[in-house]
Structure formats: structure tokens, C-alpha cells
Amino acid sequence: QESMHAYAGNVYTTVVEELMKGKQRKFIAVEQEFFRLWWDMVATDTHKQQVHQLLQEGRLEFVIGGQVMHDEAVTLIDDQILQLTEGHGFLYETFGFRPQFSWHVDPFGASATTPTLFALAGFNAHLISRIDYDLKADMQKNKKLQFVWQGSPSLSDRQQIFTHVMDQYSYCTPSHLPFSNRSGFYWNGFATFPDPPKDGVYPNMSLPVTDTNLHQYAQTMVANIKERAAWFRTSDVLWPWGCDKQFFNASVQYSNMDLLLDYINKHSDEFGVTVQYATVADYFKAVYSRNLTWEIRNSQDFLPYSSEPFQAWTGFYTSRSTLKGIARRASSLLYAGESLFTQYVQKHPAGSICKCKALKQLQSLRWAVSEVQHHDGITGTESPKVKDMYMNNLMYGMLNVKKLMASIIFDMNNAKKNGEVYSSVYPKDSGIPGATDVDHYVVVYNPLAWNITTFVTVSVGNLAMSVYDELGHSVPAQVQSSVGSQSTYDLYILVEINGLSYRKYSVKPLDGKNSAFIGRPIKYKRRDITRADQQSQQLFPVINNCYQVLFDQNTNLMHSITERETNQTVQLTQEFLEYHVNGDTAKGPISDNYLFGPNASAVPVSKTVGLEVVSGNLVTEIRQYFYSNVTSQDYIYAVYTRLYTVPEGYDGKLLCHRIEQEYSVGPLELNREAVLRTSTNLNTQQLLHTDNNGYQMQKRLFKAYVNNTVARNYYPMVQTAYIEDDTTRLMLLTERAHGVSSQENGQVEVMLHRRLWNNVQFNLNNNLTLNDSSVVRPVIWLILGTKAATNILYRMSGLALEHRPVVMFGALSADKPNQLQQDSVHGSSVTVPPNLHLQTLSIPGWRYSSSHAEQVYIQKGKQKQGDADFSRVLLRIRHLYEVGEDPVLSQPVMVDLKALLKGLGSVMVVEERSLTGTWDVNTLKQWKWKTAQYPRKGFFNRTETSENYLVTVHPKEIRTFFVYFQSQ
């Protein structure tokens, strides 16, 4: 909002007005969040009419077209798709416009997921900028900044995209002028906060173009154009004019630009250059028409990113860990809310919930989850007050969606007709109080399209509890003392829930017959790990059906894990360390929100370790507390490790194979970066694998550099990382992004938290210090086993961690009958095979026509605001495996959409669409760029279409459909 007031609103107002004054003038715009705020709150009817006209004339062009320009390192593919879809839906509904080019100039490093994403969205070319400075210099020299990128090894040439890497000048106009000490080419100067200057005079406005300096300006511009032309294969040079916070006074910008461009074109013989205003589409059309043959780049990404020898942008992989965690929880809750609402609308068309209001609640969370994907959002590279805005929007959206879900369940159970069985459904995670005369119930919704068996944890007021399902059968459960609370207990309930279904469990004070198991705590003596006698290890085991974990009583540390099926044992110890970093620029390289600049090896943080083991029939929890010295009473670091035992008769494969760890880290001292280092005896050759955006894996070979080797070997782990030797793999799955590295053979370290302060002037001016005194509580699941076994487990497990069941609470009046049956215990579940993921099931609400000709026609008459469309359901299905990854799970899968969705109703029409929904795939023709593989240029259609609701989904495909049901 402050940016809108200070400059962003003025960008759109003045640019639109200026474009109308000269047919030659053009402009590109990216982020829809700012544009939509302008469109809804600032633009006049005249402005709106002009925008329609300028888009039709191709003089205003939206590139990317998402809500934001998303970060590529720490975002999940689902959330990238969400924010892109959110922007594209608005643009298509409002203007009939569909972006076809990207402009990913500012994310800090480039992921290989992005080219696939943009190809699937119907784009013809992709543009990036921030890649390693040394690699860019090399590519520039060899004219290799442009290539055809096959981002996915499995989709390869079917989803490839021409990619342009900006040269060393990146996306801003060069600001140095040899003939002036003011910055060059920025006639509107620099934006001021909080208010624009009253007199319209901004700081650092460039020297106006006059007869006396026109020639000098032209010479400077032409020299720069020619320097850049030498780095590219065609004679077309993309010369970006603008920068961050520019064009807020477009009239002074365009009037000076006009003079300069006219002068160069009048003297083009002398300069050897002609210049014109252009959009990104104009530039790529020019390059495409040159008919050159381009090199193919494989699926290797451009992460991490260093801008200079001591500036590795690998700190932001962990910065503001709490924000990263909340952003992911919000995304997961939105995913659950969307599918529950979709089922409600289809199955209960006459339900009492106002659909329009419900959709607004979902939309507010869509907006919040979309905006935080910004490359200065989830990255943790914003100032504290902007971080607070993201957090507030996320928390507000989550509260509303939780309320909506509770009221849907309340309504689906038809509370009124059953004589008020439910007195309330609480959306809050309030837990269940101590002894009361009211029976409580827990409603658990499984948002995944698989049948799951897992534990949910509920906070309760006493130890003596019984849990029953809808039919009155006893449910396995365990109660034990809570971590960090004397007065409450954790109740673990074993839930078995079908895909996209919910179950209700009643939780009663003990009735004698079927009590929950009780977890019994044993406290061990605190151990001084610096003095531990290596010779006399005293090992004790913690065992479930899949693993034996040994702890050493001499140190209270983990010693080894044995995978019981194969009897393979891996020596495995874990310790917390801290990198001490510098915050004073006078003393050398620094760490900040973006950069990680360690000045030495990490230092162990604890001298002694306390241990408590809480063991029970279902759950064993090992609580380790790490103290900085022998006498300290308070700990900054703790690990809670849980192993689950699944009773006979339950499918416990996924549950048994995960070792769940929850960490408590903080508050840190200043200029400390906290890591958890796991050391094993696996001979890994320092090879690490990490994921790109939860979509595909990347190989990370340890590289030695002249400078900054530690920081340059850090990578983002969005969902998955693993190390392995010839036989065994140790896998880490995570519910938020972290930096991860393998600094030694057999080691993997995860950065969990950072607390920094520095005196870099830019950072001080923008309050970009990371003095984060919070305590963070991330969760990581460890899976150990053979490569073949972990391959089967890790995709489903990663999504099971991402989309844990949603828990809601209610109370039953004691005098009412216990009528808890409902339809979703039995039929109506939605399930897909284990190698597919139901990535989206939602009601977007867009009112645009599926037929492009019709939508353009509607646009000519300017679509009026109307009611949302509740009949169109958006469905996405993703294949989770790569070609050749697993003999069974890597096979294509045939899905019958009618059968898949029969629990929701009768499917009448299915339309296959591009990734964000705006193209009918049958009419989508994308540019085919010439490569050695494909010597001919042309167009190609991407997908085989579906017949009679049958769709074959191939490895790594993401297929998008509009589904219409028979109206009830």
C-alpha cells in the first residue's frame, strides 16, 4: 500500500496516459498484484478503456502475468502455479489477454522447474537474469546466453522453451554517463517514500535531453548497445529501459526518450544502429524470425547464485524461517479448503452456506499465498513491517478458511435436522480441556487423494482418555506429557481416512474399558559430550517395525539406525553447530537476509546434552536438550524424535518408515547461523541431491572455489534432499524451505535459523537487517533404506508431510444421542494411484468463456461484474515420477475422470486446458525453435487429447482440466 501511494499507482496512471500520446511508445508490465490494486482503486473509466485499447494494439504488454514475480529457489511448484493462475485468470477474464513471455529478471538464481512451468502455461520464450557471475561472463564471451532449455528430463523436448539470459547489465538501464555526474537515462529520478515530492522534483533526475547534450547521450547509448550486441548471435539487442521503482513520472521519461530515439534513427548511418520502442514479444519475434539453430540445455538449474566472489545468495534459503513455515501451512490449508468446498458445492447444492461469501474467503487466502511467493516475500528478504503484512494476510486468510471448513462440515452433517447434535465446531486448534461433562469430538479431513493412515495430535487436559470412531469402536491412541507444558498432555490418535474424506472421533474422559495407552517418561542424566569416553559406549535401542535407533548413554546422542528389513546399519550422529558471521563491512564480507558469508567453519554449540525418553505402545518420543555448558539451565536447541508403531490390521507402511524430528531452535545470539549436521558412515563422495520446488531432483556435486566454498555449496531444499552410497540412501523431507549442504563425506547439514545484523548502507536504509529473535520449530522426516525402497516411499511421504490432515474440534451435549455417522466414512472418496497426485480440485469462480473467440467478443462489450461461476471445476493431476526412476511407478497411468470424480457427481464435460486454464490445449500452438534435434522451425501442439474421459498421464506431466458436472 505504501508503494502504491509513493510511486506504483503513478506508474500505471502516467504510463497509460503517455502511451496514448504517441503511437510508437510501448511498455511492459509484470506483477498483477500492483496492477490489480491500481485497476480496482485508482484507474478511471477512461484509463480502463485506454488499457483495453493499448493491449489490443500490442503497445502495452503483460509479461509473466502472475500475481507476483515469484522466487524460484524456495517456493513449491503448487504455489508457483497458484500465483500464476491467479494473475492469468484476472487478465483473461478482464481483457481476454494471455501472456506468452516471461521476464524472470530478479529471482536470485534460476530453477529448472520454471522453464517447464512456463512452457505448460503456453509461453513461447523465457527470460532470466541472475545466474553466477563467473558463469555469465563465460556464456557472454561465447555468445551462449540464449538456448532452448529442456527443464524436465522426462518431458524433455515436449515441454522445452527458448531461454534468454540477460547480459551483465541485467534488467536496468546503465546509469553511468561520461558527461554528467547525475545518473543517466532516469529522467524521472528516484521514488521517494512515504510521499511523492509536492513540487514533482525527485532526487537524482537525469540531465534533460537538450540540443547541446543530445549527441553525447546518443553516443553513450549506442556504445552500450554495440558492447552488448557482441555477446549475442543475432543483430537484435534487447535494451531494457527502466529499473526498480521507475516510470512513476512517465511523461518526463517518454519525452526525453523520444528525442533520443529520433536522433539516433535520423543518424543511423553514422551510428550503425536503429532503435525502436518494443515489448518482449517484439524482441522474441525478431530473434525467432532469424531462423537460427539453437543449443539445447539439459535439466541442470542455475542454483545457487553468486553475484560476486564473496556474495553467495544462499542465506535467503533459510531467512525468516517462521514466515517460510506459515506460508507453507497456509498453502496446505488452502489446498484442503478448496477440495472440501468443491465437494460441498457439488454434493449439497442446496446447502445453507452462502457460496459467494465462501468463495471470497478462499480468494483472500489465494491472494495471500500468491503474494508471499514474491522474490522478496517467502525469501525473507523484506523489511520487518512488510514481513508482518505477509504474516497478517496469511493468518487472516487461514482463520477464515478454517472457519469455512468447520461450517461446511457442520452443514454437511445437517446439525439442525439431527436435533442439534453438534453444539459447535471450533475452527481454532483449541484442543480439548480437562474433565468436563461434555464429550468432545475431533473432525479430521484428509486433503490428499490417497487413503492415509497417520497420527494426529490433539492437546488434552488429562491423561485418562478414550477415543471412539463414528460407529462407537475404540480407536488406538496414546496420551503423554506435552513438551514444554506441565498442565497439558498430547493425545496421539491413529486415524485411517479415505482420500478427500473426513472422519469424526469422539474423545471422552476415561470410561474404564478402552483407555488410550499412556507414554511413560524416563529421564536420563545430563552428559558432558566433550568428555565422553569413546571406549565404553552404553547403547540403548528404540525400536519400531521398520527401524532400530540406538542412542549412546555416555553422550545422550544418536549413535546409529538399522533398517530392519535389510538389516543395514548406518552410523549416524547429529549435532547443532553455528556459523559465526561478520556484520561489519569494514571487516570483510558479511551475511545478511540474502547472503551467507561464513568466515570460518561452524562451531559446536553444546557441551552437555539432556535426554528424556517417553515410550508407549504406539509412539516413542526421544527428547534431547542441548546446553551450552555444564551449568546452564536453559537450552537454545532441542530435538524431539518420534518413532511410530502401527498396530496389526492397519496399513502402516508410510508411518512406520518415517523418523519424525521436530527441532526447537532459538533465540540465537546475534550474527549466528544455526545448522543441524547429520554425520553418517555412508561413503557419499560429498554428493548431495536436492529438489527443485518439490517437482524434480538435482544432483549437487561438491565444488571447491577460490573464495567462499562453504556458502557456494549451499542449496535450497524445498521439500526433499538426500545423500547415498552404493546401497543405502538417507532421505530428508521438510515442511518448509531450508538451506542444505554436504560439506564432508557422509554428511548433510540443514540450516535451521539465522539471526543477523549488519551495517551495509542499503540494508540500513531499507531496514533489511535480520535481527530475528524468534524460536523456530521446523519438522523434518528422515527415511533410511535402499534406493529402491526409498524411491517408493519419498514422493508420497513428502506430500503426506506437506498436506497433513486438517483437525477441527467440536463439542457434543451429553444428553444428546451420539449420531456421528456420515457419508464420507463410506463412499464418495476420491483416490488416485500412488504415483499420481491430485494437485488441484477447486472452483476458481472465473466468468470467462472456455471459447477464446467468445471471450474476445465478450471483451469488446467489456464484461460487466457478475456472479462467480460455480459450475466450472478446475482439476490438475500430476505424475510424481521421472522416466526410469522406478520399474512400476514410472509407468504412464490411465485415469478415467468420470470414475475418479463419481463421488462428487456425474461428470458431463471435460475440457483439457493449459496449466493456468486460459488456453484450450487443442488450439494452443507454441513456437518451435530450431535445434540440432529439430532442424525445422514451426509450431507444435503439445498434448494428446483425452477420449471419453480417459486420460493417460505420463511421467512428470501436469495435466489441467475444466470439469462440469450434471447440475443437481
mmCIF file of C-alpha atoms in Angstrom, residues 112-406:
data_model
loop_
_atom_site.group_PDB
_atom_site.id
_atom_site.type_symbol
_atom_site.label_atom_id
_atom_site.label_comp_id
_atom_site.label_asym_id
_atom_site.label_seq_id
_atom_site.Cartn_x
_atom_site.Cartn_y
_atom_site.Cartn_z
ATOM 1 C CA ALA A 112 14.852 -25.852 -13.878
ATOM 2 C CA THR A 113 11.180 -26.150 -12.869
ATOM 3 C CA THR A 114 10.457 -22.690 -14.225
ATOM 4 C CA PRO A 115 11.020 -23.388 -17.946
ATOM 5 C CA THR A 116 8.663 -26.374 -17.669
ATOM 6 C CA LEU A 117 6.078 -24.308 -15.805
ATOM 7 C CA PHE A 118 6.116 -21.545 -18.421
ATOM 8 C CA ALA A 119 6.047 -23.991 -21.334
ATOM 9 C CA LEU A 120 2.986 -25.644 -19.774
ATOM 10 C CA ALA A 121 1.371 -22.224 -19.377
ATOM 11 C CA GLY A 122 1.626 -21.663 -23.140
ATOM 12 C CA PHE A 123 4.649 -19.321 -23.212
ATOM 13 C CA ASN A 124 6.859 -19.014 -26.290
ATOM 14 C CA ALA A 125 10.033 -17.808 -24.590
ATOM 15 C CA HIS A 126 11.527 -17.396 -21.125
ATOM 16 C CA LEU A 127 13.863 -14.682 -19.859
ATOM 17 C CA ILE A 128 16.129 -14.789 -16.776
ATOM 18 C CA SER A 129 18.990 -12.700 -15.435
ATOM 19 C CA ARG A 130 20.519 -13.633 -12.087
ATOM 20 C CA ILE A 131 22.944 -16.537 -12.563
ATOM 21 C CA ASP A 132 26.507 -16.969 -11.241
ATOM 22 C CA TYR A 133 28.707 -14.012 -12.215
ATOM 23 C CA ASP A 134 31.559 -16.268 -13.428
ATOM 24 C CA LEU A 135 29.251 -18.492 -15.474
ATOM 25 C CA LYS A 136 27.519 -15.458 -17.006
ATOM 26 C CA ALA A 137 30.868 -13.933 -18.027
ATOM 27 C CA ASP A 138 31.798 -17.190 -19.734
ATOM 28 C CA MET A 139 28.453 -17.564 -21.548
ATOM 29 C CA GLN A 140 28.577 -13.920 -22.607
ATOM 30 C CA LYS A 141 32.045 -14.254 -24.117
ATOM 31 C CA ASN A 142 30.994 -17.356 -26.083
ATOM 32 C CA LYS A 143 27.608 -15.972 -27.219
ATOM 33 C CA LYS A 144 25.792 -18.694 -25.276
ATOM 34 C CA LEU A 145 23.296 -16.568 -23.348
ATOM 35 C CA GLN A 146 20.433 -17.963 -25.446
ATOM 36 C CA PHE A 147 19.437 -21.609 -25.686
ATOM 37 C CA VAL A 148 16.493 -23.985 -25.789
ATOM 38 C CA TRP A 149 16.018 -25.261 -22.255
ATOM 39 C CA GLN A 150 14.635 -28.751 -21.607
ATOM 40 C CA GLY A 151 13.978 -28.251 -17.913
ATOM 41 C CA SER A 152 12.452 -31.671 -17.254
ATOM 42 C CA PRO A 153 14.448 -34.801 -18.153
ATOM 43 C CA SER A 154 11.217 -36.796 -18.537
ATOM 44 C CA LEU A 155 9.250 -34.238 -20.574
ATOM 45 C CA SER A 156 12.410 -33.126 -22.471
ATOM 46 C CA ASP A 157 11.522 -31.737 -25.916
ATOM 47 C CA ARG A 158 7.761 -31.898 -25.269
ATOM 48 C CA GLN A 159 7.987 -29.025 -22.749
ATOM 49 C CA GLN A 160 11.062 -27.092 -23.814
ATOM 50 C CA ILE A 161 11.325 -23.332 -24.053
ATOM 51 C CA PHE A 162 13.653 -20.813 -25.662
ATOM 52 C CA THR A 163 15.515 -19.039 -22.854
ATOM 53 C CA HIS A 164 17.319 -15.693 -22.902
ATOM 54 C CA VAL A 165 19.782 -14.830 -20.116
ATOM 55 C CA MET A 166 20.310 -11.092 -19.709
ATOM 56 C CA ASP A 167 23.891 -9.904 -20.026
ATOM 57 C CA GLN A 168 25.992 -8.344 -17.256
ATOM 58 C CA TYR A 169 23.949 -5.114 -17.324
ATOM 59 C CA SER A 170 20.895 -7.159 -16.302
ATOM 60 C CA TYR A 171 17.443 -5.533 -16.388
ATOM 61 C CA CYS A 172 18.307 -1.888 -15.656
ATOM 62 C CA THR A 173 19.427 0.899 -17.973
ATOM 63 C CA PRO A 174 23.141 1.592 -17.394
ATOM 64 C CA SER A 175 23.186 4.604 -15.088
ATOM 65 C CA HIS A 176 26.680 5.978 -15.701
ATOM 66 C CA LEU A 177 27.102 8.951 -18.072
ATOM 67 C CA PRO A 178 30.630 10.051 -19.048
ATOM 68 C CA PHE A 179 29.466 13.684 -19.484
ATOM 69 C CA SER A 180 27.357 14.118 -16.311
ATOM 70 C CA ASN A 181 27.690 13.294 -12.637
ATOM 71 C CA ARG A 182 23.955 12.551 -12.381
ATOM 72 C CA SER A 183 22.682 9.050 -13.084
ATOM 73 C CA GLY A 184 21.842 8.532 -16.730
ATOM 74 C CA PHE A 185 18.613 7.769 -18.607
ATOM 75 C CA TYR A 186 16.424 8.096 -15.461
ATOM 76 C CA TRP A 187 14.829 11.472 -16.126
ATOM 77 C CA ASN A 188 12.124 10.859 -13.541
ATOM 78 C CA GLY A 189 14.764 10.370 -10.834
ATOM 79 C CA PHE A 190 14.168 8.007 -7.917
ATOM 80 C CA ALA A 191 10.950 7.369 -6.000
ATOM 81 C CA THR A 192 10.628 8.887 -2.531
ATOM 82 C CA PHE A 193 8.855 7.394 0.491
ATOM 83 C CA PRO A 194 6.393 7.811 2.088
ATOM 84 C CA ASP A 195 5.081 10.645 -0.131
ATOM 85 C CA PRO A 196 5.856 11.805 -3.665
ATOM 86 C CA PRO A 197 7.519 15.282 -3.552
ATOM 87 C CA LYS A 198 4.952 18.122 -3.684
ATOM 88 C CA ASP A 199 6.852 20.022 -6.400
ATOM 89 C CA GLY A 200 7.384 16.937 -8.592
ATOM 90 C CA VAL A 201 11.182 17.263 -8.302
ATOM 91 C CA TYR A 202 12.607 13.859 -7.418
ATOM 92 C CA PRO A 203 16.145 13.102 -6.265
ATOM 93 C CA ASN A 204 18.756 12.361 -8.921
ATOM 94 C CA MET A 205 16.747 13.240 -12.042
ATOM 95 C CA SER A 206 18.964 12.775 -15.108
ATOM 96 C CA LEU A 207 20.093 15.763 -17.127
ATOM 97 C CA PRO A 208 17.230 16.604 -19.547
ATOM 98 C CA VAL A 209 17.996 15.933 -23.218
ATOM 99 C CA THR A 210 18.814 19.217 -24.999
ATOM 100 C CA ASP A 211 20.402 20.189 -28.317
ATOM 101 C CA THR A 212 23.734 20.589 -26.545
ATOM 102 C CA ASN A 213 23.897 17.112 -24.974
ATOM 103 C CA LEU A 214 21.741 15.114 -27.420
ATOM 104 C CA HIS A 215 24.742 13.844 -29.373
ATOM 105 C CA GLN A 216 26.571 12.802 -26.188
ATOM 106 C CA TYR A 217 23.521 10.949 -24.926
ATOM 107 C CA ALA A 218 23.209 9.165 -28.272
ATOM 108 C CA GLN A 219 26.906 8.209 -28.309
ATOM 109 C CA THR A 220 26.672 6.766 -24.791
ATOM 110 C CA MET A 221 23.574 4.747 -25.623
ATOM 111 C CA VAL A 222 24.925 3.442 -28.934
ATOM 112 C CA ALA A 223 28.263 2.447 -27.390
ATOM 113 C CA ASN A 224 26.423 0.379 -24.788
ATOM 114 C CA ILE A 225 24.167 -1.207 -27.428
ATOM 115 C CA LYS A 226 27.201 -2.217 -29.500
ATOM 116 C CA GLU A 227 29.033 -3.614 -26.483
ATOM 117 C CA ARG A 228 26.050 -5.839 -25.766
ATOM 118 C CA ALA A 229 25.465 -6.796 -29.400
ATOM 119 C CA ALA A 230 28.842 -8.565 -29.360
ATOM 120 C CA TRP A 231 27.508 -11.034 -26.778
ATOM 121 C CA PHE A 232 24.545 -12.284 -28.809
ATOM 122 C CA ARG A 233 24.167 -14.275 -32.024
ATOM 123 C CA THR A 234 21.611 -12.058 -33.755
ATOM 124 C CA SER A 235 21.838 -8.371 -34.559
ATOM 125 C CA ASP A 236 18.807 -7.675 -32.327
ATOM 126 C CA VAL A 237 19.669 -6.218 -28.948
ATOM 127 C CA LEU A 238 17.225 -6.148 -26.051
ATOM 128 C CA TRP A 239 17.890 -2.860 -24.255
ATOM 129 C CA PRO A 240 15.759 -2.702 -21.092
ATOM 130 C CA TRP A 241 14.819 0.877 -20.237
ATOM 131 C CA GLY A 242 13.881 1.282 -16.590
ATOM 132 C CA CYS A 243 14.694 -0.396 -13.273
ATOM 133 C CA ASP A 244 13.159 -0.942 -9.828
ATOM 134 C CA LYS A 245 10.637 1.821 -8.998
ATOM 135 C CA GLN A 246 10.845 3.598 -12.356
ATOM 136 C CA PHE A 247 8.337 5.255 -14.757
ATOM 137 C CA PHE A 248 6.305 6.852 -11.962
ATOM 138 C CA ASN A 249 6.567 10.084 -13.962
ATOM 139 C CA ALA A 250 6.264 8.641 -17.440
ATOM 140 C CA SER A 251 5.803 11.968 -19.233
ATOM 141 C CA VAL A 252 9.313 13.210 -18.431
ATOM 142 C CA GLN A 253 10.646 9.710 -19.229
ATOM 143 C CA TYR A 254 8.975 9.337 -22.637
ATOM 144 C CA SER A 255 9.573 12.936 -23.796
ATOM 145 C CA ASN A 256 13.332 12.533 -23.258
ATOM 146 C CA MET A 257 13.379 9.017 -24.691
ATOM 147 C CA ASP A 258 11.509 10.193 -27.823
ATOM 148 C CA LEU A 259 14.121 12.858 -28.532
ATOM 149 C CA LEU A 260 16.971 10.402 -28.122
ATOM 150 C CA LEU A 261 15.483 7.602 -30.225
ATOM 151 C CA ASP A 262 14.530 10.021 -33.031
ATOM 152 C CA TYR A 263 18.040 11.450 -33.109
ATOM 153 C CA ILE A 264 19.724 8.018 -33.298
ATOM 154 C CA ASN A 265 17.392 6.871 -36.090
ATOM 155 C CA LYS A 266 17.986 10.106 -38.073
ATOM 156 C CA HIS A 267 21.734 9.401 -37.847
ATOM 157 C CA SER A 268 21.574 5.634 -38.143
ATOM 158 C CA ASP A 269 24.143 5.576 -40.958
ATOM 159 C CA GLU A 270 26.647 7.305 -38.739
ATOM 160 C CA PHE A 271 25.846 5.195 -35.642
ATOM 161 C CA GLY A 272 25.282 1.858 -37.403
ATOM 162 C CA VAL A 273 22.208 1.268 -35.210
ATOM 163 C CA THR A 274 18.446 1.771 -35.434
ATOM 164 C CA VAL A 275 16.317 1.833 -32.313
ATOM 165 C CA GLN A 276 12.628 1.356 -31.602
ATOM 166 C CA TYR A 277 10.296 1.011 -28.640
ATOM 167 C CA ALA A 278 9.476 -2.671 -28.181
ATOM 168 C CA THR A 279 7.768 -5.188 -25.978
ATOM 169 C CA VAL A 280 9.275 -8.546 -25.019
ATOM 170 C CA ALA A 281 7.094 -10.118 -27.726
ATOM 171 C CA ASP A 282 8.606 -7.790 -30.356
ATOM 172 C CA TYR A 283 12.111 -8.808 -29.338
ATOM 173 C CA PHE A 284 11.490 -12.561 -29.306
ATOM 174 C CA LYS A 285 9.609 -12.380 -32.623
ATOM 175 C CA ALA A 286 12.664 -10.718 -34.160
ATOM 176 C CA VAL A 287 15.015 -13.402 -32.810
ATOM 177 C CA TYR A 288 12.641 -16.215 -33.814
ATOM 178 C CA SER A 289 12.415 -14.889 -37.362
ATOM 179 C CA ARG A 290 16.223 -15.118 -37.765
ATOM 180 C CA ASN A 291 15.805 -18.863 -38.137
ATOM 181 C CA LEU A 292 18.997 -19.841 -36.290
ATOM 182 C CA THR A 293 19.694 -23.275 -34.806
ATOM 183 C CA TRP A 294 19.984 -23.125 -31.015
ATOM 184 C CA GLU A 295 21.838 -25.255 -28.491
ATOM 185 C CA ILE A 296 19.850 -27.379 -26.067
ATOM 186 C CA ARG A 297 20.388 -27.025 -22.336
ATOM 187 C CA ASN A 298 19.515 -30.045 -20.208
ATOM 188 C CA SER A 299 17.680 -30.061 -16.893
ATOM 189 C CA GLN A 300 20.513 -28.524 -14.844
ATOM 190 C CA ASP A 301 19.398 -25.436 -12.940
ATOM 191 C CA PHE A 302 21.246 -22.186 -12.131
ATOM 192 C CA LEU A 303 21.353 -22.521 -8.329
ATOM 193 C CA PRO A 304 22.920 -21.331 -6.139
ATOM 194 C CA TYR A 305 23.613 -17.761 -7.308
ATOM 195 C CA SER A 306 26.691 -15.651 -6.584
ATOM 196 C CA SER A 307 26.802 -12.053 -7.789
ATOM 197 C CA GLU A 308 30.480 -11.522 -6.826
ATOM 198 C CA PRO A 309 33.298 -13.656 -5.376
ATOM 199 C CA PHE A 310 32.180 -13.163 -1.741
ATOM 200 C CA GLN A 311 28.479 -12.769 -2.374
ATOM 201 C CA ALA A 312 26.763 -16.151 -2.356
ATOM 202 C CA TRP A 313 22.990 -15.630 -2.209
ATOM 203 C CA THR A 314 22.405 -18.763 -0.132
ATOM 204 C CA GLY A 315 21.348 -17.185 3.165
ATOM 205 C CA PHE A 316 17.807 -16.488 1.980
ATOM 206 C CA TYR A 317 17.194 -20.240 1.685
ATOM 207 C CA THR A 318 16.636 -20.059 5.479
ATOM 208 C CA SER A 319 15.944 -16.378 6.311
ATOM 209 C CA ARG A 320 12.715 -15.813 8.283
ATOM 210 C CA SER A 321 12.061 -19.495 8.812
ATOM 211 C CA THR A 322 8.764 -18.753 10.604
ATOM 212 C CA LEU A 323 7.394 -16.922 7.553
ATOM 213 C CA LYS A 324 8.539 -19.795 5.324
ATOM 214 C CA GLY A 325 6.703 -22.252 7.584
ATOM 215 C CA ILE A 326 3.470 -20.238 7.802
ATOM 216 C CA ALA A 327 3.447 -19.676 4.011
ATOM 217 C CA ARG A 328 3.522 -23.449 3.507
ATOM 218 C CA ARG A 329 0.903 -24.181 6.199
ATOM 219 C CA ALA A 330 -1.354 -21.588 4.564
ATOM 220 C CA SER A 331 -0.846 -23.153 1.140
ATOM 221 C CA SER A 332 -1.690 -26.578 2.534
ATOM 222 C CA LEU A 333 -4.812 -25.316 4.328
ATOM 223 C CA LEU A 334 -5.932 -23.579 1.123
ATOM 224 C CA TYR A 335 -5.485 -26.859 -0.770
ATOM 225 C CA ALA A 336 -7.696 -28.623 1.785
ATOM 226 C CA GLY A 337 -10.301 -25.862 1.837
ATOM 227 C CA GLU A 338 -10.587 -25.784 -1.969
ATOM 228 C CA SER A 339 -11.326 -29.504 -2.307
ATOM 229 C CA LEU A 340 -13.772 -29.545 0.613
ATOM 230 C CA PHE A 341 -15.653 -26.537 -0.805
ATOM 231 C CA THR A 342 -15.722 -28.122 -4.288
ATOM 232 C CA GLN A 343 -17.270 -31.294 -2.852
ATOM 233 C CA TYR A 344 -19.767 -29.257 -0.856
ATOM 234 C CA VAL A 345 -20.964 -27.271 -3.881
ATOM 235 C CA GLN A 346 -21.339 -30.432 -5.977
ATOM 236 C CA LYS A 347 -22.936 -32.673 -3.365
ATOM 237 C CA HIS A 348 -25.006 -30.118 -1.395
ATOM 238 C CA PRO A 349 -26.191 -27.545 -3.942
ATOM 239 C CA ALA A 350 -28.997 -26.539 -1.595
ATOM 240 C CA GLY A 351 -26.699 -26.236 1.416
ATOM 241 C CA SER A 352 -27.123 -23.294 3.756
ATOM 242 C CA ILE A 353 -23.655 -21.761 3.284
ATOM 243 C CA CYS A 354 -23.505 -18.669 1.079
ATOM 244 C CA LYS A 355 -21.317 -19.754 -1.848
ATOM 245 C CA CYS A 356 -20.272 -16.226 -2.804
ATOM 246 C CA LYS A 357 -19.055 -15.468 0.693
ATOM 247 C CA ALA A 358 -17.276 -18.826 0.895
ATOM 248 C CA LEU A 359 -15.515 -18.144 -2.403
ATOM 249 C CA LYS A 360 -14.396 -14.736 -1.094
ATOM 250 C CA GLN A 361 -12.853 -16.443 1.931
ATOM 251 C CA LEU A 362 -10.947 -18.810 -0.335
ATOM 252 C CA GLN A 363 -9.952 -15.927 -2.619
ATOM 253 C CA SER A 364 -8.477 -13.946 0.252
ATOM 254 C CA LEU A 365 -6.206 -16.882 1.110
ATOM 255 C CA ARG A 366 -5.382 -17.414 -2.595
ATOM 256 C CA TRP A 367 -4.278 -13.778 -2.705
ATOM 257 C CA ALA A 368 -2.194 -14.080 0.499
ATOM 258 C CA VAL A 369 -0.494 -17.326 -0.551
ATOM 259 C CA SER A 370 0.134 -15.911 -4.044
ATOM 260 C CA GLU A 371 1.665 -12.633 -2.897
ATOM 261 C CA VAL A 372 4.079 -14.233 -0.419
ATOM 262 C CA GLN A 373 5.670 -16.231 -3.290
ATOM 263 C CA HIS A 374 7.269 -12.907 -4.355
ATOM 264 C CA HIS A 375 11.066 -12.965 -4.650
ATOM 265 C CA ASP A 376 11.237 -10.605 -1.665
ATOM 266 C CA GLY A 377 8.466 -12.426 0.252
ATOM 267 C CA ILE A 378 8.921 -16.061 1.220
ATOM 268 C CA THR A 379 12.646 -15.460 0.678
ATOM 269 C CA GLY A 380 12.761 -13.488 3.939
ATOM 270 C CA THR A 381 14.418 -10.535 2.191
ATOM 271 C CA GLU A 382 11.815 -7.924 3.130
ATOM 272 C CA SER A 383 11.798 -5.376 5.955
ATOM 273 C CA PRO A 384 10.051 -6.400 9.205
ATOM 274 C CA LYS A 385 6.877 -4.394 8.545
ATOM 275 C CA VAL A 386 6.440 -5.969 5.108
ATOM 276 C CA LYS A 387 7.009 -9.394 6.677
ATOM 277 C CA ASP A 388 4.263 -8.524 9.184
ATOM 278 C CA MET A 389 1.914 -7.670 6.300
ATOM 279 C CA TYR A 390 2.528 -11.073 4.665
ATOM 280 C CA MET A 391 2.026 -12.818 8.016
ATOM 281 C CA ASN A 392 -1.178 -10.919 8.812
ATOM 282 C CA ASN A 393 -2.674 -11.629 5.385
ATOM 283 C CA LEU A 394 -1.790 -15.318 5.687
ATOM 284 C CA MET A 395 -3.120 -15.672 9.244
ATOM 285 C CA TYR A 396 -6.345 -13.808 8.404
ATOM 286 C CA GLY A 397 -6.895 -15.960 5.305
ATOM 287 C CA MET A 398 -6.181 -19.166 7.229
ATOM 288 C CA LEU A 399 -8.595 -18.288 10.022
ATOM 289 C CA ASN A 400 -11.382 -17.645 7.510
ATOM 290 C CA VAL A 401 -10.764 -20.859 5.565
ATOM 291 C CA LYS A 402 -10.631 -22.879 8.779
ATOM 292 C CA LYS A 403 -13.979 -21.319 9.767
ATOM 293 C CA LEU A 404 -15.378 -22.124 6.327
ATOM 294 C CA MET A 405 -14.257 -25.767 6.569
ATOM 295 C CA ALA A 406 -15.808 -26.086 10.021
#
